[in-house]
mmCIF file of C-alpha atoms and ligand atoms in Angstrom:
data_model
loop_
_atom_site.group_PDB
_atom_site.id
_atom_site.type_symbol
_atom_site.label_atom_id
_atom_site.label_comp_id
_atom_site.label_asym_id
_atom_site.label_seq_id
_atom_site.Cartn_x
_atom_site.Cartn_y
_atom_site.Cartn_z
ATOM 1 C CA MET A 1 -109.759 112.394 126.188
ATOM 2 C CA ALA A 2 -110.851 110.643 123.087
ATOM 3 C CA GLN A 3 -109.229 107.493 122.074
ATOM 4 C CA ARG A 4 -106.858 107.474 119.110
ATOM 5 C CA VAL A 5 -106.868 104.714 116.539
ATOM 6 C CA ALA A 6 -103.185 104.091 116.963
ATOM 7 C CA ASP A 7 -103.638 103.351 120.679
ATOM 8 C CA LEU A 8 -106.145 100.400 119.987
ATOM 9 C CA PRO A 9 -104.785 97.014 121.058
ATOM 10 C CA THR A 10 -104.630 94.730 117.853
ATOM 11 C CA PRO A 11 -105.970 93.052 115.746
ATOM 12 C CA ALA A 12 -108.635 95.661 115.702
ATOM 13 C CA LEU A 13 -111.604 96.086 112.940
ATOM 14 C CA ILE A 14 -111.834 99.800 112.493
ATOM 15 C CA VAL A 15 -114.733 101.252 110.282
ATOM 16 C CA ASP A 16 -114.374 104.917 108.914
ATOM 17 C CA LEU A 17 -117.889 106.605 109.584
ATOM 18 C CA ASP A 18 -117.416 109.361 106.788
ATOM 19 C CA ARG A 19 -116.594 106.424 104.243
ATOM 20 C CA VAL A 20 -119.502 104.537 105.263
ATOM 21 C CA ASP A 21 -121.678 107.568 105.007
ATOM 22 C CA ALA A 22 -120.559 108.328 101.450
ATOM 23 C CA ASN A 23 -120.799 104.537 100.443
ATOM 24 C CA LEU A 24 -124.591 104.210 101.719
ATOM 25 C CA HIS A 25 -125.517 107.522 99.810
ATOM 26 C CA ARG A 26 -123.762 106.208 96.639
ATOM 27 C CA GLY A 27 -125.819 103.064 96.802
ATOM 28 C CA GLN A 28 -128.917 105.146 97.048
ATOM 29 C CA ALA A 29 -128.126 107.360 94.396
ATOM 30 C CA TYR A 30 -127.457 104.507 92.107
ATOM 31 C CA ALA A 31 -130.777 102.898 92.902
ATOM 32 C CA HIS A 32 -132.528 106.185 92.337
ATOM 33 C CA ALA A 33 -131.027 106.865 89.106
ATOM 34 C CA GLN A 34 -131.802 103.260 87.844
ATOM 35 C CA GLY A 35 -135.478 103.512 89.538
ATOM 36 C CA VAL A 36 -135.210 100.649 91.788
ATOM 37 C CA ASP A 37 -135.727 100.009 95.525
ATOM 38 C CA LEU A 38 -132.392 99.481 97.560
ATOM 39 C CA ARG A 39 -132.701 96.634 99.910
ATOM 40 C CA PRO A 40 -129.173 96.447 101.336
ATOM 41 C CA HIS A 41 -127.819 92.873 102.575
ATOM 42 C CA THR A 42 -126.709 93.473 106.190
ATOM 43 C CA LYS A 43 -124.479 90.399 106.308
ATOM 44 C CA THR A 44 -121.607 92.803 105.652
ATOM 45 C CA HIS A 45 -121.727 94.735 108.848
ATOM 46 C CA LYS A 46 -124.100 92.511 110.813
ATOM 47 C CA SER A 47 -125.224 95.494 112.963
ATOM 48 C CA PRO A 48 -128.583 97.247 113.537
ATOM 49 C CA SER A 49 -127.236 100.522 113.828
ATOM 50 C CA PHE A 50 -125.668 100.679 110.308
ATOM 51 C CA ALA A 51 -128.931 98.889 109.218
ATOM 52 C CA ARG A 52 -131.056 101.846 110.547
ATOM 53 C CA ALA A 53 -128.527 104.176 108.914
ATOM 54 C CA GLN A 54 -129.281 102.501 105.529
ATOM 55 C CA VAL A 55 -133.086 102.893 106.086
ATOM 56 C CA ALA A 56 -132.466 106.474 107.063
ATOM 57 C CA ALA A 57 -130.657 107.062 103.932
ATOM 58 C CA GLY A 58 -133.651 105.727 101.903
ATOM 59 C CA ALA A 59 -133.553 101.733 101.969
ATOM 60 C CA ALA A 60 -136.664 100.119 101.231
ATOM 61 C CA GLY A 61 -135.876 97.594 104.012
ATOM 62 C CA ILE A 62 -132.912 95.172 104.787
ATOM 63 C CA CYS A 63 -131.882 91.737 103.915
ATOM 64 C CA VAL A 64 -130.300 89.176 106.348
ATOM 65 C CA ALA A 65 -128.705 85.689 105.501
ATOM 66 C CA LYS A 66 -129.942 84.022 108.521
ATOM 67 C CA LEU A 67 -133.093 83.721 110.637
ATOM 68 C CA GLY A 68 -131.041 84.525 113.580
ATOM 69 C CA GLU A 69 -129.784 87.699 112.059
ATOM 70 C CA ALA A 70 -133.668 88.616 111.101
ATOM 71 C CA GLU A 71 -134.818 88.025 114.968
ATOM 72 C CA MET A 72 -131.794 90.177 115.927
ATOM 73 C CA MET A 73 -132.635 93.097 113.517
ATOM 74 C CA ALA A 74 -136.473 92.702 114.385
ATOM 75 C CA ASP A 75 -135.721 92.957 118.057
ATOM 76 C CA ALA A 76 -133.731 95.974 117.195
ATOM 77 C CA GLY A 77 -136.636 97.705 115.435
ATOM 78 C CA LEU A 78 -136.062 96.939 111.888
ATOM 79 C CA ASP A 79 -139.534 96.191 110.447
ATOM 80 C CA ASP A 80 -139.125 95.392 106.745
ATOM 81 C CA VAL A 81 -136.602 92.389 106.444
ATOM 82 C CA PHE A 82 -136.075 89.842 103.353
ATOM 83 C CA MET A 83 -134.168 86.689 103.801
ATOM 84 C CA PRO A 84 -132.790 85.772 100.407
ATOM 85 C CA ASN A 85 -131.885 82.194 101.587
ATOM 86 C CA THR A 86 -133.898 79.063 102.097
ATOM 87 C CA VAL A 87 -134.259 77.067 105.186
ATOM 88 C CA ILE A 88 -135.327 73.302 106.062
ATOM 89 C CA GLY A 89 -136.677 71.956 109.299
ATOM 90 C CA THR A 90 -140.087 72.533 110.914
ATOM 91 C CA ASP A 91 -138.335 74.544 113.793
ATOM 92 C CA LYS A 92 -136.983 76.860 111.240
ATOM 93 C CA ALA A 93 -140.297 77.135 109.223
ATOM 94 C CA ALA A 94 -141.947 77.792 112.613
ATOM 95 C CA ARG A 95 -139.483 80.797 113.498
ATOM 96 C CA ALA A 96 -140.082 82.168 109.920
ATOM 97 C CA VAL A 97 -143.917 82.244 110.280
ATOM 98 C CA ALA A 98 -143.343 83.724 113.752
ATOM 99 C CA LEU A 99 -141.301 86.640 112.427
ATOM 100 C CA ALA A 100 -143.808 87.411 109.626
ATOM 101 C CA GLN A 101 -146.189 88.160 112.914
ATOM 102 C CA ARG A 102 -143.830 90.529 114.045
ATOM 103 C CA VAL A 103 -142.391 92.576 111.209
ATOM 104 C CA ARG A 104 -142.717 92.640 107.320
ATOM 105 C CA PHE A 105 -140.802 89.485 106.688
ATOM 106 C CA ALA A 106 -140.173 87.429 103.383
ATOM 107 C CA ILE A 107 -138.133 84.486 103.029
ATOM 108 C CA GLY A 108 -136.731 82.486 99.842
ATOM 109 C CA VAL A 109 -137.659 79.173 98.569
ATOM 110 C CA ASP A 110 -136.097 77.032 95.880
ATOM 111 C CA HIS A 111 -137.578 73.445 96.524
ATOM 112 C CA PRO A 112 -141.060 72.094 97.055
ATOM 113 C CA ALA A 113 -140.003 70.554 100.171
ATOM 114 C CA GLN A 114 -139.417 73.947 101.811
ATOM 115 C CA VAL A 115 -142.750 75.153 100.645
ATOM 116 C CA ALA A 116 -144.561 72.329 102.152
ATOM 117 C CA GLN A 117 -142.910 72.874 105.625
ATOM 118 C CA LEU A 118 -143.703 76.768 105.209
ATOM 119 C CA GLU A 119 -147.164 75.878 104.509
ATOM 120 C CA ALA A 120 -147.554 73.729 107.549
ATOM 121 C CA ALA A 121 -145.999 75.995 109.830
ATOM 122 C CA ALA A 122 -148.154 78.961 108.490
ATOM 123 C CA GLU A 123 -151.391 77.184 108.798
ATOM 124 C CA GLY A 124 -153.755 79.263 111.156
ATOM 125 C CA ALA A 125 -151.181 82.226 111.429
ATOM 126 C CA THR A 126 -152.822 85.559 111.623
ATOM 127 C CA THR A 127 -150.356 87.318 108.941
ATOM 128 C CA PRO A 128 -149.544 85.166 105.850
ATOM 129 C CA LEU A 129 -145.753 84.657 105.308
ATOM 130 C CA ALA A 130 -144.319 86.234 101.918
ATOM 131 C CA VAL A 131 -142.314 84.107 99.902
ATOM 132 C CA MET A 132 -139.783 84.876 97.184
ATOM 133 C CA VAL A 133 -138.926 82.196 94.812
ATOM 134 C CA GLU A 134 -135.127 82.128 93.879
ATOM 135 C CA VAL A 135 -134.104 81.496 90.509
ATOM 136 C CA ASP A 136 -130.823 80.103 89.182
ATOM 137 C CA VAL A 137 -129.621 82.747 86.650
ATOM 138 C CA GLY A 138 -126.317 80.962 85.963
ATOM 139 C CA ALA A 139 -124.555 81.090 89.396
ATOM 140 C CA ARG A 140 -125.114 77.379 90.291
ATOM 141 C CA ARG A 141 -125.756 77.901 93.888
ATOM 142 C CA GLY A 142 -129.135 78.075 95.120
ATOM 143 C CA GLY A 143 -132.091 78.680 92.849
ATOM 144 C CA ALA A 144 -134.579 76.640 91.028
ATOM 145 C CA ASP A 145 -134.242 76.065 87.428
ATOM 146 C CA PRO A 146 -135.931 78.738 85.580
ATOM 147 C CA GLY A 147 -138.472 75.853 84.104
ATOM 148 C CA GLU A 148 -139.463 75.051 87.561
ATOM 149 C CA VAL A 149 -140.242 78.205 88.916
ATOM 150 C CA ALA A 150 -143.992 78.600 87.864
ATOM 151 C CA GLU A 151 -144.661 75.372 89.765
ATOM 152 C CA LEU A 152 -143.064 76.411 92.673
ATOM 153 C CA LEU A 153 -144.867 79.813 92.668
ATOM 154 C CA ARG A 154 -148.167 77.975 91.872
ATOM 155 C CA ARG A 155 -147.696 75.863 95.307
ATOM 156 C CA VAL A 156 -146.769 78.826 97.156
ATOM 157 C CA ARG A 157 -149.789 80.674 95.901
ATOM 158 C CA GLU A 158 -152.326 77.936 96.532
ATOM 159 C CA ALA A 159 -151.023 77.621 100.127
ATOM 160 C CA ALA A 160 -153.472 79.357 102.482
ATOM 161 C CA GLY A 161 -150.655 80.888 104.701
ATOM 162 C CA LEU A 162 -148.409 81.969 102.218
ATOM 163 C CA ARG A 163 -148.080 84.830 99.501
ATOM 164 C CA ALA A 164 -145.874 84.670 96.584
ATOM 165 C CA ARG A 165 -144.272 88.302 96.509
ATOM 166 C CA GLY A 166 -142.033 87.682 93.547
ATOM 167 C CA VAL A 167 -138.591 86.374 92.411
ATOM 168 C CA TYR A 168 -135.112 87.014 93.198
ATOM 169 C CA ALA A 169 -131.686 85.817 91.995
ATOM 170 C CA TYR A 170 -127.927 86.152 93.121
ATOM 171 C CA GLU A 171 -125.501 86.941 90.192
ATOM 172 C CA GLY A 172 -122.323 85.887 91.683
ATOM 173 C CA PHE A 173 -120.724 84.812 88.404
ATOM 174 C CA THR A 174 -120.357 88.764 87.797
ATOM 175 C CA TYR A 175 -117.499 88.933 90.275
ATOM 176 C CA PRO A 176 -114.549 87.651 88.035
ATOM 177 C CA ALA A 177 -115.717 90.028 85.222
ATOM 178 C CA ARG A 178 -112.345 91.186 83.175
ATOM 179 C CA ASP A 179 -113.529 94.560 83.058
ATOM 180 C CA ARG A 180 -116.541 96.946 83.096
ATOM 181 C CA ASP A 181 -118.018 95.940 79.749
ATOM 182 C CA ASP A 182 -117.701 92.345 80.624
ATOM 183 C CA LEU A 183 -119.365 93.177 84.135
ATOM 184 C CA ILE A 184 -122.195 94.743 82.105
ATOM 185 C CA ALA A 185 -122.532 91.790 79.854
ATOM 186 C CA ARG A 186 -122.522 89.200 82.724
ATOM 187 C CA HIS A 187 -125.077 91.400 84.559
ATOM 188 C CA ASP A 188 -127.088 91.810 81.447
ATOM 189 C CA ALA A 189 -127.426 88.103 81.064
ATOM 190 C CA ALA A 190 -128.831 87.684 84.811
ATOM 191 C CA GLN A 191 -131.338 90.385 84.396
ATOM 192 C CA ARG A 192 -132.612 89.001 81.100
ATOM 193 C CA ALA A 193 -132.984 85.654 82.597
ATOM 194 C CA LEU A 194 -134.626 86.855 86.024
ATOM 195 C CA LEU A 195 -137.015 88.890 83.690
ATOM 196 C CA ALA A 196 -137.786 86.130 81.567
ATOM 197 C CA VAL A 197 -138.980 84.142 84.447
ATOM 198 C CA ALA A 198 -140.878 86.971 86.088
ATOM 199 C CA ASN A 199 -142.794 87.681 82.842
ATOM 200 C CA ALA A 200 -143.658 83.864 82.103
ATOM 201 C CA THR A 201 -144.618 83.279 85.836
ATOM 202 C CA ARG A 202 -146.499 86.794 86.601
ATOM 203 C CA ALA A 203 -150.017 84.869 86.766
ATOM 204 C CA TRP A 204 -148.949 82.851 89.933
ATOM 205 C CA ILE A 205 -147.278 85.881 91.678
ATOM 206 C CA ASP A 206 -149.506 87.741 94.194
ATOM 207 C CA GLY A 207 -146.895 90.669 94.262
ATOM 208 C CA ASP A 208 -146.195 93.281 96.956
ATOM 209 C CA GLY A 209 -149.036 94.833 98.331
ATOM 210 C CA ARG A 210 -147.008 97.927 98.530
ATOM 211 C CA ARG A 211 -146.622 98.045 94.970
ATOM 212 C CA GLY A 212 -150.151 97.346 94.185
ATOM 213 C CA GLY A 213 -149.517 93.773 93.551
ATOM 214 C CA ALA A 214 -146.723 94.267 91.428
ATOM 215 C CA PRO A 215 -144.167 91.428 91.602
ATOM 216 C CA VAL A 216 -140.555 92.079 93.275
ATOM 217 C CA VAL A 217 -138.172 91.160 90.849
ATOM 218 C CA SER A 218 -134.772 91.341 92.918
ATOM 219 C CA LEU A 219 -130.914 91.025 92.343
ATOM 220 C CA GLY A 220 -128.082 91.348 94.538
ATOM 221 C CA SER A 221 -124.380 92.409 94.282
ATOM 222 C CA THR A 222 -121.992 95.017 94.871
ATOM 223 C CA PRO A 223 -120.014 95.343 91.619
ATOM 224 C CA SER A 224 -122.980 95.980 89.714
ATOM 225 C CA LEU A 225 -123.796 98.959 91.916
ATOM 226 C CA LEU A 226 -120.072 100.273 92.206
ATOM 227 C CA ALA A 227 -119.620 100.224 88.440
ATOM 228 C CA ALA A 228 -123.094 101.656 87.920
ATOM 229 C CA VAL A 229 -124.504 98.761 85.613
ATOM 230 C CA PRO A 230 -127.537 100.028 83.721
ATOM 231 C CA LEU A 231 -130.687 97.885 85.030
ATOM 232 C CA ARG A 232 -133.630 96.984 82.482
ATOM 233 C CA ALA A 233 -137.048 97.937 83.213
ATOM 234 C CA GLY A 234 -138.842 95.501 85.298
ATOM 235 C CA ILE A 235 -136.139 94.791 87.853
ATOM 236 C CA THR A 236 -137.583 96.321 90.940
ATOM 237 C CA GLU A 237 -134.992 95.940 93.600
ATOM 238 C CA MET A 238 -131.194 95.339 94.357
ATOM 239 C CA ARG A 239 -129.542 93.777 97.082
ATOM 240 C CA PRO A 240 -125.975 94.846 97.549
ATOM 241 C CA GLY A 241 -124.372 94.222 100.797
ATOM 242 C CA THR A 242 -120.540 94.675 100.546
ATOM 243 C CA PHE A 243 -120.940 98.269 99.437
ATOM 244 C CA ALA A 244 -121.462 99.648 102.753
ATOM 245 C CA PHE A 245 -117.777 98.859 103.721
ATOM 246 C CA ASN A 246 -116.086 97.598 100.286
ATOM 247 C CA ASP A 247 -112.714 95.706 100.401
ATOM 248 C CA LEU A 248 -109.954 95.025 98.301
ATOM 249 C CA GLN A 249 -111.934 92.730 96.095
ATOM 250 C CA GLN A 250 -114.608 95.499 95.271
ATOM 251 C CA ALA A 251 -111.764 98.176 94.860
ATOM 252 C CA ARG A 252 -111.329 97.601 91.136
ATOM 253 C CA TRP A 253 -115.036 98.039 90.608
ATOM 254 C CA ALA A 254 -115.319 101.181 92.818
ATOM 255 C CA SER A 255 -112.580 102.658 90.739
ATOM 256 C CA ALA A 256 -114.458 101.261 87.426
ATOM 257 C CA THR A 257 -115.181 104.732 86.364
ATOM 258 C CA GLY A 258 -112.098 106.437 87.998
ATOM 259 C CA ARG A 259 -108.502 105.551 89.320
ATOM 260 C CA TRP A 260 -107.670 102.571 91.322
ATOM 261 C CA GLU A 261 -106.549 104.785 94.221
ATOM 262 C CA ASP A 262 -110.229 106.103 94.207
ATOM 263 C CA GLY A 263 -111.334 102.592 94.682
ATOM 264 C CA LEU A 264 -109.239 102.331 97.910
ATOM 265 C CA GLU A 265 -110.968 105.541 99.066
ATOM 266 C CA HIS A 266 -114.147 103.726 99.282
ATOM 267 C CA ALA A 267 -113.000 101.003 101.649
ATOM 268 C CA ALA A 268 -114.484 101.784 104.931
ATOM 269 C CA ALA A 269 -113.175 98.810 107.011
ATOM 270 C CA HIS A 270 -109.665 97.946 107.609
ATOM 271 C CA VAL A 271 -108.011 95.384 110.212
ATOM 272 C CA LEU A 272 -105.663 97.517 112.420
ATOM 273 C CA ALA A 273 -102.730 95.200 112.851
ATOM 274 C CA SER A 274 -99.242 95.558 114.718
ATOM 275 C CA VAL A 275 -95.777 94.726 113.064
ATOM 276 C CA VAL A 276 -94.808 92.394 115.899
ATOM 277 C CA SER A 277 -91.419 91.332 114.396
ATOM 278 C CA VAL A 278 -89.116 92.207 111.236
ATOM 279 C CA GLN A 279 -86.749 89.434 110.388
ATOM 280 C CA GLY A 280 -83.640 90.255 108.140
ATOM 281 C CA ASP A 281 -82.951 93.807 109.114
ATOM 282 C CA ALA A 282 -79.727 94.806 110.899
ATOM 283 C CA ALA A 283 -82.024 95.376 114.202
ATOM 284 C CA SER A 284 -83.116 91.956 114.092
ATOM 285 C CA SER A 285 -79.868 90.107 114.191
ATOM 286 C CA PRO A 286 -78.244 90.315 117.841
ATOM 287 C CA ALA A 287 -74.862 90.079 116.005
ATOM 288 C CA GLY A 288 -75.798 92.453 113.076
ATOM 289 C CA ALA A 289 -76.676 91.797 109.727
ATOM 290 C CA GLY A 290 -73.235 91.775 108.445
ATOM 291 C CA GLU A 291 -72.793 88.619 110.476
ATOM 292 C CA LEU A 292 -75.485 86.741 108.616
ATOM 293 C CA GLU A 293 -73.861 87.728 105.329
ATOM 294 C CA ARG A 294 -70.480 86.700 106.281
ATOM 295 C CA GLN A 295 -71.952 83.356 107.099
ATOM 296 C CA GLY A 296 -73.201 83.135 103.541
ATOM 297 C CA ARG A 297 -76.720 82.903 105.077
ATOM 298 C CA GLU A 298 -79.793 84.313 102.957
ATOM 299 C CA ARG A 299 -81.484 86.914 104.821
ATOM 300 C CA PRO A 300 -84.781 85.807 105.552
ATOM 301 C CA TRP A 301 -86.497 89.206 104.892
ATOM 302 C CA ARG A 302 -89.695 89.521 106.286
ATOM 303 C CA ALA A 303 -92.165 91.561 108.621
ATOM 304 C CA VAL A 304 -94.798 89.918 110.664
ATOM 305 C CA LEU A 305 -98.129 91.096 111.583
ATOM 306 C CA ASP A 306 -100.354 89.944 114.500
ATOM 307 C CA ALA A 307 -103.309 89.259 112.116
ATOM 308 C CA GLY A 308 -103.468 86.150 110.391
ATOM 309 C CA SER A 309 -106.224 84.181 108.762
ATOM 310 C CA LYS A 310 -108.439 84.304 112.347
ATOM 311 C CA ALA A 311 -108.426 88.430 111.649
ATOM 312 C CA LEU A 312 -108.443 88.446 107.917
ATOM 313 C CA THR A 313 -109.818 85.162 106.782
ATOM 314 C CA SER A 314 -108.276 83.014 104.016
ATOM 315 C CA ASP A 315 -110.596 84.424 101.371
ATOM 316 C CA LEU A 316 -108.862 85.132 98.120
ATOM 317 C CA ALA A 317 -110.024 88.246 95.933
ATOM 318 C CA VAL A 318 -110.459 88.159 92.342
ATOM 319 C CA GLY A 319 -107.622 90.206 90.560
ATOM 320 C CA HIS A 320 -105.282 90.447 93.678
ATOM 321 C CA GLU A 321 -102.447 88.387 95.125
ATOM 322 C CA GLY A 322 -102.087 87.505 98.705
ATOM 323 C CA HIS A 323 -104.243 88.097 101.713
ATOM 324 C CA GLY A 324 -104.553 91.911 102.120
ATOM 325 C CA LEU A 325 -103.095 95.153 101.165
ATOM 326 C CA LEU A 326 -101.276 97.471 103.740
ATOM 327 C CA VAL A 327 -102.835 100.487 102.253
ATOM 328 C CA ASP A 328 -100.576 103.154 103.746
ATOM 329 C CA HIS A 329 -97.446 101.257 102.384
ATOM 330 C CA GLY A 330 -98.354 99.571 99.036
ATOM 331 C CA LEU A 331 -97.333 96.050 100.437
ATOM 332 C CA THR A 332 -99.067 92.857 100.482
ATOM 333 C CA VAL A 333 -99.643 90.138 103.255
ATOM 334 C CA ALA A 334 -98.154 87.474 101.177
ATOM 335 C CA ARG A 335 -98.711 84.724 103.650
ATOM 336 C CA LEU A 336 -101.160 83.569 106.660
ATOM 337 C CA SER A 337 -100.976 81.113 109.300
ATOM 338 C CA GLU A 338 -103.700 81.591 111.932
ATOM 339 C CA GLU A 339 -102.266 84.402 113.992
ATOM 340 C CA HIS A 340 -99.705 85.743 111.703
ATOM 341 C CA GLY A 341 -99.689 87.655 108.567
ATOM 342 C CA VAL A 342 -96.444 87.601 106.719
ATOM 343 C CA VAL A 343 -95.085 90.641 104.500
ATOM 344 C CA GLU A 344 -92.293 89.878 102.252
ATOM 345 C CA GLY A 345 -90.429 91.099 99.089
ATOM 346 C CA PRO A 346 -89.259 94.675 98.306
ATOM 347 C CA GLY A 347 -90.315 97.318 100.533
ATOM 348 C CA PHE A 348 -90.802 95.340 103.789
ATOM 349 C CA GLU A 349 -87.929 97.310 105.322
ATOM 350 C CA ARG A 350 -90.248 100.391 105.588
ATOM 351 C CA LEU A 351 -92.039 98.674 108.347
ATOM 352 C CA ARG A 352 -90.624 98.845 111.981
ATOM 353 C CA VAL A 353 -91.403 96.757 114.757
ATOM 354 C CA GLY A 354 -94.420 98.267 116.807
ATOM 355 C CA ASP A 355 -95.918 100.056 113.662
ATOM 356 C CA LYS A 356 -99.714 99.883 113.371
ATOM 357 C CA VAL A 357 -100.659 99.154 110.033
ATOM 358 C CA ARG A 358 -103.908 99.440 108.215
ATOM 359 C CA VAL A 359 -104.720 96.276 106.039
ATOM 360 C CA LEU A 360 -107.730 96.129 103.522
ATOM 361 C CA MET A 361 -108.923 92.768 103.700
ATOM 362 C CA ASN A 362 -109.647 90.648 100.555
ATOM 363 C CA HIS A 363 -113.278 90.160 101.648
ATOM 364 C CA VAL A 364 -114.864 92.170 104.376
ATOM 365 C CA CYS A 365 -118.094 90.241 105.271
ATOM 366 C CA PRO A 366 -116.444 87.088 106.787
ATOM 367 C CA VAL A 367 -113.923 89.153 108.401
ATOM 368 C CA VAL A 368 -116.568 91.104 110.067
ATOM 369 C CA ASN A 369 -117.841 87.840 111.153
ATOM 370 C CA LEU A 370 -114.638 87.200 113.087
ATOM 371 C CA PHE A 371 -114.742 90.364 115.377
ATOM 372 C CA SER A 372 -116.868 90.905 118.275
ATOM 373 C CA VAL A 373 -116.479 94.677 118.248
ATOM 374 C CA MET A 374 -115.862 97.054 115.532
ATOM 375 C CA TYR A 375 -114.380 100.400 116.388
ATOM 376 C CA LEU A 376 -115.955 103.240 114.518
ATOM 377 C CA VAL A 377 -113.528 106.051 113.870
ATOM 378 C CA ARG A 378 -113.348 109.538 112.259
ATOM 379 C CA GLY A 379 -109.979 110.239 110.842
ATOM 380 C CA ASP A 380 -107.465 109.344 113.776
ATOM 381 C CA GLU A 381 -109.937 109.206 116.525
ATOM 382 C CA VAL A 382 -112.192 106.420 117.874
ATOM 383 C CA VAL A 383 -115.699 107.698 118.070
ATOM 384 C CA GLU A 384 -117.278 104.493 119.508
ATOM 385 C CA ALA A 385 -116.734 100.750 119.860
ATOM 386 C CA VAL A 386 -119.998 98.974 118.789
ATOM 387 C CA ALA A 387 -120.922 95.079 119.364
ATOM 388 C CA VAL A 388 -121.083 93.015 115.982
ATOM 389 C CA SER A 389 -124.487 91.828 116.944
ATOM 390 C CA GLY A 390 -124.943 89.479 114.072
ATOM 391 C CA ARG A 391 -121.721 87.761 114.727
ATOM 392 C CA GLY A 392 -121.793 84.047 114.715
ATOM 393 C CA LEU A 393 -125.759 83.808 114.216
ATOM 394 C CA LEU A 394 -125.469 81.386 111.738
ATOM 395 C CA VAL A 395 -128.670 79.361 112.499
HETATM 396 C C1 PLP B 1 -128.570 86.255 98.033
HETATM 397 C C2 PLP B 1 -127.770 87.480 98.100
HETATM 398 N N1 PLP B 1 -128.096 88.600 97.932
HETATM 399 C C3 PLP B 1 -127.264 89.757 98.006
HETATM 400 C C4 PLP B 1 -125.956 89.690 98.269
HETATM 401 C C5 PLP B 1 -124.919 90.759 98.343
HETATM 402 O O1 PLP B 1 -124.132 90.872 97.354
HETATM 403 P P1 PLP B 1 -122.465 91.462 97.517
HETATM 404 O O2 PLP B 1 -121.786 90.774 98.245
HETATM 405 O O3 PLP B 1 -121.951 91.463 96.211
HETATM 406 O O4 PLP B 1 -122.849 92.921 98.087
HETATM 407 C C6 PLP B 1 -125.425 88.369 98.427
HETATM 408 C C7 PLP B 1 -123.929 88.215 98.825
HETATM 409 O O5 PLP B 1 -123.404 86.996 99.094
HETATM 410 C C8 PLP B 1 -126.196 87.088 98.410
HETATM 411 O O6 PLP B 1 -125.748 85.936 98.795
#
């Protein structure tokens, strides 16, 4: 007999397959409408089976965050991989070059020292290594200053074993946008900054053989996809990742063109947790609640879940208090310690010891990285348990 979600030992990571399916198709529809390639970032699910589903749905290839993830995905048959991230170290440079001999692989750079190491590693390699230069368009994380990109591209282009495929940026500063208009304005600023660099440096870009030598101009991010942000001509690729599963932080963008409740409908992954204790109700006091009141003691009302920061992470969500939403009860995880999530305030008394609750996490990607298994579900049934193959592949 099929296993039921309610019978799973907790805390458990559950993933609703119908919702993932809808999310993947929503992503493809957006990319199609905007005339760009969708190259989903697989850091969210870290799983070759979902990566394959994304390619089957129409993705041009996948992204990974780490060489270990790239190797794992290549082993699993994913043959077009971009790592929008930089590495340093001769061993890692050699692994990047080795990947390019096995699959269609590209890696990011934003510093001449990285280029020098990749160039040395690629000497004598049969297939050149494709390189994308990361541009800082305002996120102040990785990324070269726009004024330094031409020189980086020139060095890549002149290195015998490297090819300059294009430029990319990550527009993380769109996340705190106030509303859709603000999101569009922020995203447009990122697009204009990246396009200005792409246009000014075209002479130094080999481009993409598959696109007749046209440069790849690539941006990331899920909010822009969910809120259907318009893209300017010249952007060729989007790399959202979180949209496959979504989370509490993305709910407001998922509902940007509809209702908040619709945003929650797009959330495919939840942490299933048990209510292990309720404190402050009549049942929790051996002497009865009345006794506490007679003693004049404040009733320490709270419900306690068996999911703490080691299941939900401590990440906060823009626009939300607390550490996760009990979607079926409208309650918030107010406090966390490693193994405990505490729900307090009005409404907690709706929870009973032994209840199993679905917690929509603030930020799904690091949550997935905490679980070795995800349970794929349809409705109340568990369809399959799959390994989170990329879990902990940080090197
Ligand atoms: C370089 C890069 N590209 C793409 C993405 C995907 O963006 P999102 O998490 O908004 O889906 C990320 C996310 O961190 C990223 O760092």
